[in-house]
């Protein structure tokens, strides 16, 4: 009976997928006490291109030198898009890492999650601090003033100590 229960759980959970080296690289990086921004993108994606053309990513990297930015090209057949990032000055920033998921761009084997989080659209941008996910922008272009606010909020040490409690 126990064997049947385990088999049933595996069937319900769906196919198991081993983490790719870029996923492990991201998991290791986000453990840092510093801020880490993980940006899932692809060079062929028009929304991703618009973010680069605006200069927002380069400005973010330059104005936040203590923050690590990891550009992970996904759904791009293993191509890391480094040439496009270089065109927009990102490849030369000390706090920018470029990598790629090796998976295919289309089909049933296209990844639907990365580093344990769902991936259904690009660009997708996640902000981590000390291993904790602070913000997730999962559907579309980043508005850089909003991302800057998220970075600022992630650095603050706010609490609700001393505030009045809601009455139940």
PDB file of N, CA and C in Angstrom, residues 8 16 20 31 38-41 43-44 49 52 54 82 87 94-95 98 104-106 127 129 137 156 158:
ATOM      1  N   UNK A   8       1.376   7.042  -6.580  1.00  0.00           N
ATOM      2  CA  UNK A   8       0.272   7.967  -6.834  1.00  0.00           C
ATOM      3  C   UNK A   8       0.711   9.404  -6.606  1.00  0.00           C
ATOM      4  N   UNK A  16       9.374  14.718 -12.748  1.00  0.00           N
ATOM      5  CA  UNK A  16      10.452  15.346 -11.991  1.00  0.00           C
ATOM      6  C   UNK A  16      11.503  15.837 -12.960  1.00  0.00           C
ATOM      7  N   UNK A  20      18.931  22.629 -13.566  1.00  0.00           N
ATOM      8  CA  UNK A  20      20.030  22.911 -14.484  1.00  0.00           C
ATOM      9  C   UNK A  20      21.146  23.619 -13.715  1.00  0.00           C
ATOM     10  N   UNK A  31      21.398  33.242  -1.831  1.00  0.00           N
ATOM     11  CA  UNK A  31      21.648  33.042  -0.403  1.00  0.00           C
ATOM     12  C   UNK A  31      22.432  34.198   0.212  1.00  0.00           C
ATOM     13  N   UNK A  38      17.167  38.564 -10.052  1.00  0.00           N
ATOM     14  CA  UNK A  38      17.204  37.509 -11.068  1.00  0.00           C
ATOM     15  C   UNK A  38      16.237  37.926 -12.166  1.00  0.00           C
ATOM     16  N   UNK A  39      16.777  38.058 -13.373  1.00  0.00           N
ATOM     17  CA  UNK A  39      15.961  38.513 -14.507  1.00  0.00           C
ATOM     18  C   UNK A  39      15.944  37.415 -15.567  1.00  0.00           C
ATOM     19  N   UNK A  40      14.774  36.835 -15.801  1.00  0.00           N
ATOM     20  CA  UNK A  40      14.587  35.799 -16.807  1.00  0.00           C
ATOM     21  C   UNK A  40      14.097  36.479 -18.078  1.00  0.00           C
ATOM     22  N   UNK A  41      14.797  36.224 -19.163  1.00  0.00           N
ATOM     23  CA  UNK A  41      14.562  36.974 -20.396  1.00  0.00           C
ATOM     24  C   UNK A  41      14.988  36.148 -21.592  1.00  0.00           C
ATOM     25  N   UNK A  43      16.628  37.085 -25.834  1.00  0.00           N
ATOM     26  CA  UNK A  43      16.926  38.123 -26.821  1.00  0.00           C
ATOM     27  C   UNK A  43      15.831  38.316 -27.872  1.00  0.00           C
ATOM     28  N   UNK A  44      15.055  37.289 -28.174  1.00  0.00           N
ATOM     29  CA  UNK A  44      14.015  37.378 -29.200  1.00  0.00           C
ATOM     30  C   UNK A  44      12.738  38.040 -28.675  1.00  0.00           C
ATOM     31  N   UNK A  49      13.560  43.228 -25.112  1.00  0.00           N
ATOM     32  CA  UNK A  49      14.318  44.190 -25.918  1.00  0.00           C
ATOM     33  C   UNK A  49      13.969  45.622 -25.518  1.00  0.00           C
ATOM     34  N   UNK A  52      15.821  46.720 -22.460  1.00  0.00           N
ATOM     35  CA  UNK A  52      17.230  47.010 -22.741  1.00  0.00           C
ATOM     36  C   UNK A  52      17.388  48.338 -23.468  1.00  0.00           C
ATOM     37  N   UNK A  54      15.599  50.936 -23.373  1.00  0.00           N
ATOM     38  CA  UNK A  54      15.319  52.091 -22.514  1.00  0.00           C
ATOM     39  C   UNK A  54      16.536  52.505 -21.693  1.00  0.00           C
ATOM     40  N   UNK A  82      24.333  36.931 -24.557  1.00  0.00           N
ATOM     41  CA  UNK A  82      25.430  37.802 -24.135  1.00  0.00           C
ATOM     42  C   UNK A  82      25.723  38.919 -25.138  1.00  0.00           C
ATOM     43  N   UNK A  87      25.798  44.716 -26.217  1.00  0.00           N
ATOM     44  CA  UNK A  87      25.404  45.862 -27.044  1.00  0.00           C
ATOM     45  C   UNK A  87      24.844  46.997 -26.178  1.00  0.00           C
ATOM     46  N   UNK A  94      30.514  44.826 -13.308  1.00  0.00           N
ATOM     47  CA  UNK A  94      31.052  43.842 -12.358  1.00  0.00           C
ATOM     48  C   UNK A  94      29.959  43.112 -11.581  1.00  0.00           C
ATOM     49  N   UNK A  95      28.804  43.735 -11.426  1.00  0.00           N
ATOM     50  CA  UNK A  95      27.734  43.134 -10.628  1.00  0.00           C
ATOM     51  C   UNK A  95      26.684  42.409 -11.489  1.00  0.00           C
ATOM     52  N   UNK A  98      25.740  36.675 -16.470  1.00  0.00           N
ATOM     53  CA  UNK A  98      24.935  36.250 -17.613  1.00  0.00           C
ATOM     54  C   UNK A  98      25.010  34.728 -17.717  1.00  0.00           C
ATOM     55  N   UNK A 104      14.925  23.807 -24.341  1.00  0.00           N
ATOM     56  CA  UNK A 104      14.408  24.285 -25.619  1.00  0.00           C
ATOM     57  C   UNK A 104      13.474  25.477 -25.440  1.00  0.00           C
ATOM     58  N   UNK A 105      13.217  26.142 -26.544  1.00  0.00           N
ATOM     59  CA  UNK A 105      12.356  27.317 -26.539  1.00  0.00           C
ATOM     60  C   UNK A 105      10.881  26.943 -26.546  1.00  0.00           C
ATOM     61  N   UNK A 106      10.545  25.878 -27.207  1.00  0.00           N
ATOM     62  CA  UNK A 106       9.133  25.517 -27.361  1.00  0.00           C
ATOM     63  C   UNK A 106       8.929  24.050 -27.039  1.00  0.00           C
ATOM     64  N   UNK A 127      13.353  39.686  -6.934  1.00  0.00           N
ATOM     65  CA  UNK A 127      14.282  40.368  -6.034  1.00  0.00           C
ATOM     66  C   UNK A 127      14.414  39.523  -4.767  1.00  0.00           C
ATOM     67  N   UNK A 129      16.740  38.788  -1.025  1.00  0.00           N
ATOM     68  CA  UNK A 129      17.708  39.247  -0.029  1.00  0.00           C
ATOM     69  C   UNK A 129      17.850  38.150   1.011  1.00  0.00           C
ATOM     70  N   UNK A 137       8.067  39.957 -10.086  1.00  0.00           N
ATOM     71  CA  UNK A 137       7.381  40.594 -11.209  1.00  0.00           C
ATOM     72  C   UNK A 137       7.324  39.549 -12.312  1.00  0.00           C
ATOM     73  N   UNK A 156      15.410  48.106   3.628  1.00  0.00           N
ATOM     74  CA  UNK A 156      14.966  48.741   4.866  1.00  0.00           C
ATOM     75  C   UNK A 156      14.704  47.687   5.943  1.00  0.00           C
ATOM     76  N   UNK A 158      12.214  47.852   8.304  1.00  0.00           N
ATOM     77  CA  UNK A 158      10.968  48.294   8.900  1.00  0.00           C
ATOM     78  C   UNK A 158      10.335  47.202   9.747  1.00  0.00           C
TER      79      UNK A 158
END
